[in-house]
PDB file of C-alpha atoms and ligand atoms in Angstrom:
ATOM      1  CA  MET A   1     111.954 127.001 -58.158  1.00 93.00           C
ATOM      2  CA  LYS A   2     109.382 127.059 -55.381  1.00 97.00           C
ATOM      3  CA  HIS A   3     111.198 127.183 -52.039  1.00 98.00           C
ATOM      4  CA  LEU A   4     114.518 128.565 -50.836  1.00 98.00           C
ATOM      5  CA  ILE A   5     115.714 126.415 -47.944  1.00 98.00           C
ATOM      6  CA  SER A   6     119.455 126.212 -48.530  1.00 98.00           C
ATOM      7  CA  THR A   7     122.064 127.653 -50.888  1.00 98.00           C
ATOM      8  CA  LYS A   8     122.380 124.058 -52.107  1.00 98.00           C
ATOM      9  CA  ASP A   9     118.951 124.510 -53.766  1.00 96.00           C
ATOM     10  CA  LEU A  10     120.603 127.020 -56.116  1.00 98.00           C
ATOM     11  CA  SER A  11     122.782 126.267 -59.129  1.00 98.00           C
ATOM     12  CA  ILE A  12     125.621 128.633 -60.066  1.00 98.00           C
ATOM     13  CA  ASP A  13     123.373 129.979 -62.844  1.00 98.00           C
ATOM     14  CA  ASP A  14     120.536 130.575 -60.359  1.00 98.00           C
ATOM     15  CA  VAL A  15     122.907 132.500 -58.079  1.00 98.00           C
ATOM     16  CA  ASN A  16     124.319 134.609 -60.926  1.00 98.00           C
ATOM     17  CA  GLU A  17     120.788 135.389 -62.070  1.00 98.00           C
ATOM     18  CA  LEU A  18     119.859 136.490 -58.525  1.00 98.00           C
ATOM     19  CA  LEU A  19     122.963 138.681 -58.175  1.00 98.00           C
ATOM     20  CA  ASP A  20     122.322 140.308 -61.565  1.00 98.00           C
ATOM     21  CA  SER A  21     118.690 140.873 -60.680  1.00 98.00           C
ATOM     22  CA  ALA A  22     119.681 142.348 -57.290  1.00 98.00           C
ATOM     23  CA  SER A  23     121.980 144.887 -58.982  1.00 98.00           C
ATOM     24  CA  ASN A  24     118.865 146.468 -60.493  1.00 96.00           C
ATOM     25  CA  TYR A  25     117.464 147.037 -56.995  1.00 97.00           C
ATOM     26  CA  GLN A  26     120.532 148.507 -55.310  1.00 95.00           C
ATOM     27  CA  ASN A  27     119.338 152.100 -55.221  1.00 93.00           C
ATOM     28  CA  GLY A  28     116.043 151.598 -53.452  1.00 92.00           C
ATOM     29  CA  GLU A  29     113.964 151.010 -56.562  1.00 93.00           C
ATOM     30  CA  PHE A  30     110.266 150.186 -56.283  1.00 95.00           C
ATOM     31  CA  GLU A  31     108.774 147.736 -58.783  1.00 97.00           C
ATOM     32  CA  PRO A  32     105.241 146.683 -57.810  1.00 97.00           C
ATOM     33  CA  ILE A  33     105.283 143.259 -59.477  1.00 98.00           C
ATOM     34  CA  LEU A  34     103.999 141.431 -56.372  1.00 98.00           C
ATOM     35  CA  SER A  35     101.043 143.721 -55.611  1.00 97.00           C
ATOM     36  CA  HIS A  36      98.594 140.795 -55.589  1.00 96.00           C
ATOM     37  CA  LYS A  37     100.754 138.642 -53.287  1.00 98.00           C
ATOM     38  CA  ILE A  38     100.507 137.985 -49.563  1.00 98.00           C
ATOM     39  CA  ILE A  39     103.604 137.057 -47.599  1.00 98.00           C
ATOM     40  CA  ILE A  40     103.587 135.874 -43.984  1.00 97.00           C
ATOM     41  CA  THR A  41     106.614 136.232 -41.704  1.00 97.00           C
ATOM     42  CA  LEU A  42     106.942 133.598 -38.984  1.00 96.00           C
ATOM     43  CA  PHE A  43     109.956 134.221 -36.745  1.00 96.00           C
ATOM     44  CA  PHE A  44     110.552 131.897 -33.793  1.00 95.00           C
ATOM     45  CA  GLU A  45     113.960 133.483 -33.146  1.00 94.00           C
ATOM     46  CA  ASN A  46     114.937 137.109 -32.685  1.00 91.00           C
ATOM     47  CA  SER A  47     115.754 139.136 -35.746  1.00 92.00           C
ATOM     48  CA  THR A  48     116.494 142.753 -36.559  1.00 93.00           C
ATOM     49  CA  ARG A  49     117.982 142.836 -40.046  1.00 96.00           C
ATOM     50  CA  THR A  50     116.617 139.724 -41.705  1.00 97.00           C
ATOM     51  CA  ARG A  51     112.964 140.271 -40.876  1.00 97.00           C
ATOM     52  CA  SER A  52     112.875 143.997 -41.645  1.00 98.00           C
ATOM     53  CA  SER A  53     114.954 143.464 -44.762  1.00 98.00           C
ATOM     54  CA  PHE A  54     112.490 140.859 -46.082  1.00 98.00           C
ATOM     55  CA  GLU A  55     109.608 143.210 -45.225  1.00 98.00           C
ATOM     56  CA  VAL A  56     111.199 146.214 -46.920  1.00 98.00           C
ATOM     57  CA  ALA A  57     112.024 144.062 -49.951  1.00 98.00           C
ATOM     58  CA  ALA A  58     108.459 142.716 -50.146  1.00 98.00           C
ATOM     59  CA  LYS A  59     106.959 146.205 -49.813  1.00 98.00           C
ATOM     60  CA  ARG A  60     109.245 147.630 -52.504  1.00 98.00           C
ATOM     61  CA  LEU A  61     107.816 144.944 -54.783  1.00 98.00           C
ATOM     62  CA  GLY A  62     104.286 145.916 -53.737  1.00 98.00           C
ATOM     63  CA  ALA A  63     103.495 142.727 -51.772  1.00 98.00           C
ATOM     64  CA  ASN A  64     101.354 142.673 -48.644  1.00 98.00           C
ATOM     65  CA  ILE A  65     103.056 141.435 -45.490  1.00 97.00           C
ATOM     66  CA  VAL A  66     101.422 139.817 -42.471  1.00 97.00           C
ATOM     67  CA  HIS A  67     103.606 139.223 -39.441  1.00 95.00           C
ATOM     68  CA  LEU A  68     102.614 136.499 -37.007  1.00 93.00           C
ATOM     69  CA  ASP A  69     103.705 137.467 -33.509  1.00 88.00           C
ATOM     70  CA  VAL A  70     104.873 134.022 -32.405  1.00 88.00           C
ATOM     71  CA  ALA A  71     105.155 134.982 -28.730  1.00 83.00           C
ATOM     72  CA  LYS A  72     101.411 135.733 -28.736  1.00 83.00           C
ATOM     73  CA  SER A  73     100.381 132.935 -31.096  1.00 85.00           C
ATOM     74  CA  SER A  74      98.777 129.547 -30.467  1.00 87.00           C
ATOM     75  CA  THR A  75     102.143 127.779 -30.679  1.00 84.00           C
ATOM     76  CA  LYS A  76     102.275 128.993 -27.060  1.00 83.00           C
ATOM     77  CA  LYS A  77      99.039 127.034 -26.434  1.00 88.00           C
ATOM     78  CA  GLY A  78     100.581 123.820 -27.694  1.00 89.00           C
ATOM     79  CA  GLU A  79      99.760 123.904 -31.391  1.00 92.00           C
ATOM     80  CA  THR A  80     102.439 122.104 -33.398  1.00 93.00           C
ATOM     81  CA  LEU A  81     104.575 123.983 -35.820  1.00 93.00           C
ATOM     82  CA  VAL A  82     103.293 122.050 -38.814  1.00 95.00           C
ATOM     83  CA  ASP A  83      99.679 122.736 -37.787  1.00 95.00           C
ATOM     84  CA  THR A  84     100.466 126.438 -37.424  1.00 93.00           C
ATOM     85  CA  ALA A  85     101.997 126.485 -40.899  1.00 94.00           C
ATOM     86  CA  MET A  86      99.115 124.509 -42.457  1.00 95.00           C
ATOM     87  CA  ASN A  87      96.613 126.932 -40.918  1.00 95.00           C
ATOM     88  CA  LEU A  88      98.486 129.921 -42.305  1.00 93.00           C
ATOM     89  CA  ASP A  89      98.676 128.121 -45.636  1.00 95.00           C
ATOM     90  CA  SER A  90      94.891 127.679 -45.668  1.00 95.00           C
ATOM     91  CA  MET A  91      94.600 131.468 -45.748  1.00 94.00           C
ATOM     92  CA  VAL A  92      96.160 131.135 -49.200  1.00 95.00           C
ATOM     93  CA  ALA A  93      99.378 132.977 -48.542  1.00 96.00           C
ATOM     94  CA  ASP A  94     101.862 133.042 -51.391  1.00 98.00           C
ATOM     95  CA  ALA A  95     104.941 132.735 -49.235  1.00 98.00           C
ATOM     96  CA  ILE A  96     105.894 132.047 -45.640  1.00 97.00           C
ATOM     97  CA  ILE A  97     109.246 133.376 -44.467  1.00 98.00           C
ATOM     98  CA  VAL A  98     110.368 131.338 -41.506  1.00 97.00           C
ATOM     99  CA  ARG A  99     113.152 131.503 -38.930  1.00 97.00           C
ATOM    100  CA  HIS A 100     113.477 128.766 -36.337  1.00 96.00           C
ATOM    101  CA  GLN A 101     116.005 127.699 -33.740  1.00 95.00           C
ATOM    102  CA  ASN A 102     115.925 124.094 -34.981  1.00 96.00           C
ATOM    103  CA  SER A 103     117.729 122.989 -38.126  1.00 97.00           C
ATOM    104  CA  GLY A 104     115.446 121.407 -40.697  1.00 97.00           C
ATOM    105  CA  VAL A 105     112.187 123.192 -39.792  1.00 97.00           C
ATOM    106  CA  PRO A 106     111.803 125.102 -43.108  1.00 98.00           C
ATOM    107  CA  ARG A 107     112.355 121.887 -45.084  1.00 98.00           C
ATOM    108  CA  ILE A 108     109.716 120.041 -43.040  1.00 97.00           C
ATOM    109  CA  LEU A 109     107.203 122.878 -43.487  1.00 96.00           C
ATOM    110  CA  SER A 110     107.834 122.926 -47.239  1.00 97.00           C
ATOM    111  CA  ASN A 111     106.480 119.364 -47.368  1.00 97.00           C
ATOM    112  CA  HIS A 112     103.179 120.430 -45.810  1.00 96.00           C
ATOM    113  CA  VAL A 113     102.222 123.731 -47.435  1.00 97.00           C
ATOM    114  CA  LYS A 114     101.333 125.100 -50.850  1.00 97.00           C
ATOM    115  CA  ALA A 115     103.028 128.452 -50.182  1.00 97.00           C
ATOM    116  CA  SER A 116     106.670 129.048 -51.013  1.00 98.00           C
ATOM    117  CA  ILE A 117     108.845 128.600 -47.934  1.00 98.00           C
ATOM    118  CA  LEU A 118     111.784 130.959 -47.563  1.00 98.00           C
ATOM    119  CA  ASN A 119     114.338 130.067 -44.936  1.00 98.00           C
ATOM    120  CA  ALA A 120     115.362 133.101 -42.878  1.00 98.00           C
ATOM    121  CA  GLY A 121     117.728 130.981 -40.757  1.00 98.00           C
ATOM    122  CA  ASP A 122     117.268 127.554 -39.164  1.00 98.00           C
ATOM    123  CA  GLY A 123     119.438 126.573 -36.210  1.00 96.00           C
ATOM    124  CA  ALA A 124     123.056 126.180 -37.216  1.00 96.00           C
ATOM    125  CA  HIS A 125     121.993 124.772 -40.604  1.00 98.00           C
ATOM    126  CA  ALA A 126     121.427 127.449 -43.246  1.00 98.00           C
ATOM    127  CA  HIS A 127     120.784 131.126 -43.929  1.00 98.00           C
ATOM    128  CA  PRO A 128     120.663 131.273 -47.708  1.00 98.00           C
ATOM    129  CA  THR A 129     119.725 134.936 -48.219  1.00 98.00           C
ATOM    130  CA  GLN A 130     122.544 136.039 -45.893  1.00 98.00           C
ATOM    131  CA  ALA A 131     125.110 134.066 -47.903  1.00 99.00           C
ATOM    132  CA  LEU A 132     123.683 135.501 -51.135  1.00 99.00           C
ATOM    133  CA  LEU A 133     123.972 139.068 -49.866  1.00 98.00           C
ATOM    134  CA  ASP A 134     127.515 138.382 -48.665  1.00 99.00           C
ATOM    135  CA  LEU A 135     128.474 137.014 -52.077  1.00 99.00           C
ATOM    136  CA  PHE A 136     126.757 140.005 -53.698  1.00 98.00           C
ATOM    137  CA  THR A 137     128.762 142.418 -51.515  1.00 98.00           C
ATOM    138  CA  LEU A 138     132.011 140.613 -52.380  1.00 98.00           C
ATOM    139  CA  ARG A 139     131.190 140.654 -56.100  1.00 98.00           C
ATOM    140  CA  GLU A 140     130.308 144.331 -55.934  1.00 98.00           C
ATOM    141  CA  HIS A 141     133.704 145.097 -54.413  1.00 98.00           C
ATOM    142  CA  PHE A 142     135.985 142.693 -56.272  1.00 98.00           C
ATOM    143  CA  GLY A 143     134.237 141.998 -59.579  1.00 98.00           C
ATOM    144  CA  GLU A 144     135.807 138.625 -60.417  1.00 97.00           C
ATOM    145  CA  LEU A 145     135.561 136.337 -57.371  1.00 98.00           C
ATOM    146  CA  LYS A 146     137.525 133.293 -58.481  1.00 98.00           C
ATOM    147  CA  GLY A 147     140.782 132.999 -56.543  1.00 98.00           C
ATOM    148  CA  ARG A 148     139.913 135.725 -54.024  1.00 98.00           C
ATOM    149  CA  ARG A 149     140.970 134.747 -50.520  1.00 98.00           C
ATOM    150  CA  ILE A 150     138.615 135.070 -47.579  1.00 98.00           C
ATOM    151  CA  ALA A 151     138.949 134.198 -43.896  1.00 98.00           C
ATOM    152  CA  ILE A 152     135.858 133.354 -41.860  1.00 98.00           C
ATOM    153  CA  VAL A 153     136.562 134.201 -38.222  1.00 98.00           C
ATOM    154  CA  GLY A 154     134.606 133.195 -35.130  1.00 97.00           C
ATOM    155  CA  ASP A 155     132.073 130.625 -34.009  1.00 96.00           C
ATOM    156  CA  ILE A 156     131.951 128.809 -37.332  1.00 97.00           C
ATOM    157  CA  LYS A 157     130.717 125.502 -35.945  1.00 96.00           C
ATOM    158  CA  ASN A 158     127.470 126.997 -34.616  1.00 95.00           C
ATOM    159  CA  SER A 159     126.861 129.480 -37.415  1.00 97.00           C
ATOM    160  CA  ARG A 160     124.304 128.973 -40.186  1.00 98.00           C
ATOM    161  CA  VAL A 161     125.824 132.038 -41.853  1.00 98.00           C
ATOM    162  CA  ALA A 162     129.202 130.282 -42.042  1.00 98.00           C
ATOM    163  CA  ASN A 163     127.587 127.070 -43.256  1.00 98.00           C
ATOM    164  CA  SER A 164     125.756 128.731 -46.133  1.00 98.00           C
ATOM    165  CA  ASN A 165     128.744 130.912 -46.986  1.00 98.00           C
ATOM    166  CA  ILE A 166     131.159 127.991 -47.078  1.00 98.00           C
ATOM    167  CA  ASP A 167     128.903 126.306 -49.618  1.00 98.00           C
ATOM    168  CA  LEU A 168     128.517 129.373 -51.855  1.00 98.00           C
ATOM    169  CA  LEU A 169     132.017 130.841 -51.563  1.00 98.00           C
ATOM    170  CA  THR A 170     133.766 127.575 -52.389  1.00 98.00           C
ATOM    171  CA  ARG A 171     131.439 126.922 -55.333  1.00 98.00           C
ATOM    172  CA  PHE A 172     132.344 130.380 -56.661  1.00 98.00           C
ATOM    173  CA  GLY A 173     136.042 129.564 -56.498  1.00 98.00           C
ATOM    174  CA  LEU A 174     137.026 131.619 -53.462  1.00 98.00           C
ATOM    175  CA  ASP A 175     139.850 130.356 -51.303  1.00 98.00           C
ATOM    176  CA  VAL A 176     138.367 130.007 -47.797  1.00 98.00           C
ATOM    177  CA  THR A 177     140.329 129.765 -44.528  1.00 98.00           C
ATOM    178  CA  LEU A 178     138.540 129.150 -41.234  1.00 98.00           C
ATOM    179  CA  VAL A 179     139.925 131.001 -38.214  1.00 98.00           C
ATOM    180  CA  ALA A 180     138.669 129.955 -34.786  1.00 97.00           C
ATOM    181  CA  PRO A 181     139.580 128.353 -31.496  1.00 95.00           C
ATOM    182  CA  PRO A 182     139.318 124.522 -31.647  1.00 94.00           C
ATOM    183  CA  GLN A 183     135.875 124.436 -29.989  1.00 93.00           C
ATOM    184  CA  PHE A 184     134.437 126.718 -32.710  1.00 95.00           C
ATOM    185  CA  LEU A 185     135.821 124.799 -35.695  1.00 97.00           C
ATOM    186  CA  PRO A 186     133.651 122.273 -37.535  1.00 96.00           C
ATOM    187  CA  LYS A 187     135.058 119.156 -39.154  1.00 96.00           C
ATOM    188  CA  THR A 188     136.252 120.480 -42.488  1.00 97.00           C
ATOM    189  CA  SER A 189     138.515 119.907 -45.439  1.00 98.00           C
ATOM    190  CA  LEU A 190     139.199 123.663 -45.674  1.00 98.00           C
ATOM    191  CA  LYS A 191     142.360 125.333 -44.371  1.00 98.00           C
ATOM    192  CA  THR A 192     142.090 126.261 -40.692  1.00 98.00           C
ATOM    193  CA  THR A 193     144.117 128.172 -38.137  1.00 98.00           C
ATOM    194  CA  HIS A 194     143.714 129.072 -34.471  1.00 97.00           C
ATOM    195  CA  ASN A 195     145.902 132.157 -34.899  1.00 98.00           C
ATOM    196  CA  ILE A 196     144.332 135.160 -36.588  1.00 98.00           C
ATOM    197  CA  ASN A 197     147.753 136.713 -37.293  1.00 98.00           C
ATOM    198  CA  ASP A 198     148.358 133.864 -39.780  1.00 98.00           C
ATOM    199  CA  ILE A 199     145.878 135.291 -42.276  1.00 98.00           C
ATOM    200  CA  ILE A 200     147.056 138.893 -42.292  1.00 98.00           C
ATOM    201  CA  GLY A 201     148.731 139.679 -45.628  1.00 98.00           C
ATOM    202  CA  ARG A 202     147.126 136.562 -47.085  1.00 98.00           C
ATOM    203  CA  VAL A 203     143.454 137.470 -47.517  1.00 98.00           C
ATOM    204  CA  ASP A 204     141.331 139.912 -49.508  1.00 98.00           C
ATOM    205  CA  ALA A 205     138.385 139.735 -47.092  1.00 98.00           C
ATOM    206  CA  ILE A 206     137.614 138.841 -43.504  1.00 98.00           C
ATOM    207  CA  MET A 207     134.136 137.694 -42.504  1.00 98.00           C
ATOM    208  CA  SER A 208     133.756 138.058 -38.744  1.00 98.00           C
ATOM    209  CA  LEU A 209     130.997 136.142 -36.928  1.00 98.00           C
ATOM    210  CA  ARG A 210     129.342 136.527 -33.545  1.00 95.00           C
ATOM    211  CA  THR A 211     129.856 133.843 -30.894  1.00 91.00           C
ATOM    212  CA  GLN A 212     126.508 132.004 -30.975  1.00 88.00           C
ATOM    213  CA  THR A 213     126.179 131.777 -27.185  1.00 84.00           C
ATOM    214  CA  GLU A 214     122.496 130.805 -27.459  1.00 86.00           C
ATOM    215  CA  ARG A 215     123.597 127.558 -29.121  1.00 86.00           C
ATOM    216  CA  HIS A 216     126.318 126.618 -26.638  1.00 87.00           C
ATOM    217  CA  SER A 217     125.332 123.921 -24.155  1.00 81.00           C
ATOM    218  CA  SER A 218     128.252 124.870 -21.897  1.00 79.00           C
ATOM    219  CA  GLN A 219     130.549 127.848 -21.611  1.00 80.00           C
ATOM    220  CA  THR A 220     133.113 127.647 -24.394  1.00 77.00           C
ATOM    221  CA  TYR A 221     135.421 130.489 -23.429  1.00 79.00           C
ATOM    222  CA  ALA A 222     136.507 131.897 -20.077  1.00 77.00           C
ATOM    223  CA  SER A 223     134.897 135.168 -21.114  1.00 83.00           C
ATOM    224  CA  LEU A 224     134.020 137.013 -24.324  1.00 85.00           C
ATOM    225  CA  LYS A 225     136.844 139.390 -23.423  1.00 87.00           C
ATOM    226  CA  ASP A 226     139.306 136.499 -23.577  1.00 89.00           C
ATOM    227  CA  TYR A 227     137.848 135.469 -26.908  1.00 91.00           C
ATOM    228  CA  ALA A 228     138.192 139.064 -28.126  1.00 93.00           C
ATOM    229  CA  SER A 229     141.851 139.273 -27.195  1.00 94.00           C
ATOM    230  CA  ASP A 230     142.500 136.418 -29.629  1.00 95.00           C
ATOM    231  CA  PHE A 231     139.971 137.038 -32.421  1.00 97.00           C
ATOM    232  CA  CYS A 232     138.709 140.638 -32.442  1.00 98.00           C
ATOM    233  CA  ILE A 233     139.286 142.448 -35.752  1.00 98.00           C
ATOM    234  CA  THR A 234     141.147 145.606 -34.728  1.00 98.00           C
ATOM    235  CA  LYS A 235     143.052 148.335 -36.566  1.00 98.00           C
ATOM    236  CA  ASP A 236     146.251 147.026 -34.987  1.00 98.00           C
ATOM    237  CA  LEU A 237     145.556 143.689 -36.639  1.00 98.00           C
ATOM    238  CA  ILE A 238     144.560 144.883 -40.120  1.00 98.00           C
ATOM    239  CA  LYS A 239     146.926 147.918 -40.239  1.00 98.00           C
ATOM    240  CA  ASP A 240     146.732 149.326 -43.770  1.00 98.00           C
ATOM    241  CA  GLU A 241     146.132 145.980 -45.455  1.00 98.00           C
ATOM    242  CA  ASP A 242     144.123 146.033 -48.669  1.00 98.00           C
ATOM    243  CA  LEU A 243     141.120 144.009 -47.505  1.00 98.00           C
ATOM    244  CA  ILE A 244     137.447 144.369 -46.649  1.00 98.00           C
ATOM    245  CA  ILE A 245     135.600 143.332 -43.498  1.00 98.00           C
ATOM    246  CA  LEU A 246     132.173 141.706 -43.483  1.00 98.00           C
ATOM    247  CA  HIS A 247     129.874 140.734 -40.599  1.00 98.00           C
ATOM    248  CA  PRO A 248     126.234 139.584 -40.803  1.00 98.00           C
ATOM    249  CA  GLY A 249     125.259 141.424 -37.607  1.00 97.00           C
ATOM    250  CA  PRO A 250     124.413 141.654 -34.805  1.00 96.00           C
ATOM    251  CA  VAL A 251     127.986 142.745 -34.063  1.00 97.00           C
ATOM    252  CA  HIS A 252     129.371 142.338 -30.573  1.00 95.00           C
ATOM    253  CA  ARG A 253     131.334 145.602 -30.557  1.00 96.00           C
ATOM    254  CA  ASN A 254     134.961 145.250 -29.423  1.00 97.00           C
ATOM    255  CA  ILE A 255     134.562 141.472 -29.258  1.00 96.00           C
ATOM    256  CA  ASP A 256     134.017 140.618 -32.930  1.00 97.00           C
ATOM    257  CA  ILE A 257     135.218 143.933 -34.403  1.00 98.00           C
ATOM    258  CA  SER A 258     136.605 147.006 -32.629  1.00 98.00           C
ATOM    259  CA  ASP A 259     134.820 150.383 -32.732  1.00 98.00           C
ATOM    260  CA  GLU A 260     137.678 151.756 -34.772  1.00 98.00           C
ATOM    261  CA  ALA A 261     137.651 148.931 -37.329  1.00 98.00           C
ATOM    262  CA  LEU A 262     133.853 149.189 -37.620  1.00 98.00           C
ATOM    263  CA  ALA A 263     134.224 152.864 -38.540  1.00 98.00           C
ATOM    264  CA  ASP A 264     136.943 152.114 -41.109  1.00 98.00           C
ATOM    265  CA  PRO A 265     135.933 152.497 -44.788  1.00 98.00           C
ATOM    266  CA  ARG A 266     137.131 148.925 -45.397  1.00 98.00           C
ATOM    267  CA  CYS A 267     134.293 147.696 -43.193  1.00 98.00           C
ATOM    268  CA  LYS A 268     131.260 146.859 -45.378  1.00 98.00           C
ATOM    269  CA  VAL A 269     128.776 145.931 -42.651  1.00 98.00           C
ATOM    270  CA  LEU A 270     126.161 148.555 -43.539  1.00 98.00           C
ATOM    271  CA  ARG A 271     126.662 147.972 -47.251  1.00 98.00           C
ATOM    272  CA  GLN A 272     125.776 144.329 -46.562  1.00 98.00           C
ATOM    273  CA  VAL A 273     122.527 145.507 -44.990  1.00 98.00           C
ATOM    274  CA  SER A 274     121.613 147.658 -48.020  1.00 98.00           C
ATOM    275  CA  ASN A 275     122.538 144.814 -50.345  1.00 98.00           C
ATOM    276  CA  GLY A 276     120.394 142.459 -48.280  1.00 98.00           C
ATOM    277  CA  VAL A 277     117.233 144.276 -49.342  1.00 98.00           C
ATOM    278  CA  ALA A 278     118.238 144.099 -53.012  1.00 98.00           C
ATOM    279  CA  ILE A 279     119.026 140.376 -52.753  1.00 98.00           C
ATOM    280  CA  ARG A 280     115.726 139.618 -51.011  1.00 98.00           C
ATOM    281  CA  MET A 281     113.857 141.555 -53.706  1.00 98.00           C
ATOM    282  CA  ALA A 282     115.591 139.390 -56.307  1.00 98.00           C
ATOM    283  CA  VAL A 283     114.732 136.214 -54.365  1.00 98.00           C
ATOM    284  CA  LEU A 284     111.067 137.178 -53.891  1.00 98.00           C
ATOM    285  CA  LYS A 285     110.792 138.084 -57.574  1.00 98.00           C
ATOM    286  CA  LYS A 286     112.307 134.757 -58.655  1.00 98.00           C
ATOM    287  CA  LEU A 287     110.082 132.677 -56.388  1.00 98.00           C
ATOM    288  CA  LEU A 288     106.808 134.573 -56.603  1.00 98.00           C
ATOM    289  CA  SER A 289     106.456 136.461 -59.871  1.00 93.00           C
TER     290      SER A 289
HETATM  291  C1  NCD B 301     122.716 136.090 -38.145  1.00 69.28           C
HETATM  292  C2  NCD B 301     121.706 134.998 -37.854  1.00 69.28           C
HETATM  293  O1  NCD B 301     120.653 135.231 -37.283  1.00 69.28           O
HETATM  294  O2  NCD B 301     122.043 133.897 -38.259  1.00 69.28           O
HETATM  295  N1  NCD B 301     122.209 137.351 -38.257  1.00 69.28           N
HETATM  296  C3  NCD B 301     121.573 137.735 -39.407  1.00 69.28           C
HETATM  297  O3  NCD B 301     120.660 137.105 -39.865  1.00 69.28           O
HETATM  298  N2  NCD B 301     122.014 138.841 -40.031  1.00 69.28           N
HETATM  299  C4  NCD B 301     123.974 135.977 -37.393  1.00 69.28           C
HETATM  300  C5  NCD B 301     123.958 135.961 -35.894  1.00 69.28           C
HETATM  301  O4  NCD B 301     122.928 135.898 -35.250  1.00 69.28           O
HETATM  302  O5  NCD B 301     125.064 136.012 -35.347  1.00 69.28           O
END
């Protein structure tokens, strides 16, 4: 396997191999197997967790990281994206980790470069390492995943995290319900509801998502406060239910999840972040070593 563009590039066996490999890296292990490798990060969209997580993962494996500051790069002088990537490729990089606001960009670049392309999120299309780390966090908590019930709550239609998760979770036999107002629901054959109370008592996990306002062409809700009154994950909502809460971050506090629910031990948001490094180490090892 050369590139990782979408979860659909991975078979069930590939995913299981990655999750098993990631378990070996869960406690901050260093294993300098990529010490002769150069990895370039190319982020056209903001990122806190994904970029630093890839960088920490690469450094734990001994790789050298070069970050291209896109805002100060020649893409701002009119160089095309493919030309930028081909120029970076000519420096003989081993991998280029790319995030872009347009769906399909990583796939296009993979047709023009010799380096491995790793998709760190493209438009509303895919975010494969996020879905892997989410699956990893669920497996860590539940063990057997088949038959577990999960609700994905929020702006599902515009979320690459939801897209990649729907692919992986359903292939692993989880029972997925989508919870969102009509304007945030994609066309789907999955169960859906507009009322978050419907899922309480019926799910083992809730994955909350941020409203992707940067991808809305017009205002979709009167205000985020109105959205929150219908869809925020609060203690009043989850009471003492036996469930866990996931969120890819960045969290809109008290809109996606309340302060109180974020501080609850059932909330695994920071565990997801730790697991993200382990998963990205496993991915880099699989693609580059
Ligand atoms: C997400 C993203 O960028 O797709 N964040 C992440 O990578 N952890 C989700 C989001 O921006 O809401």
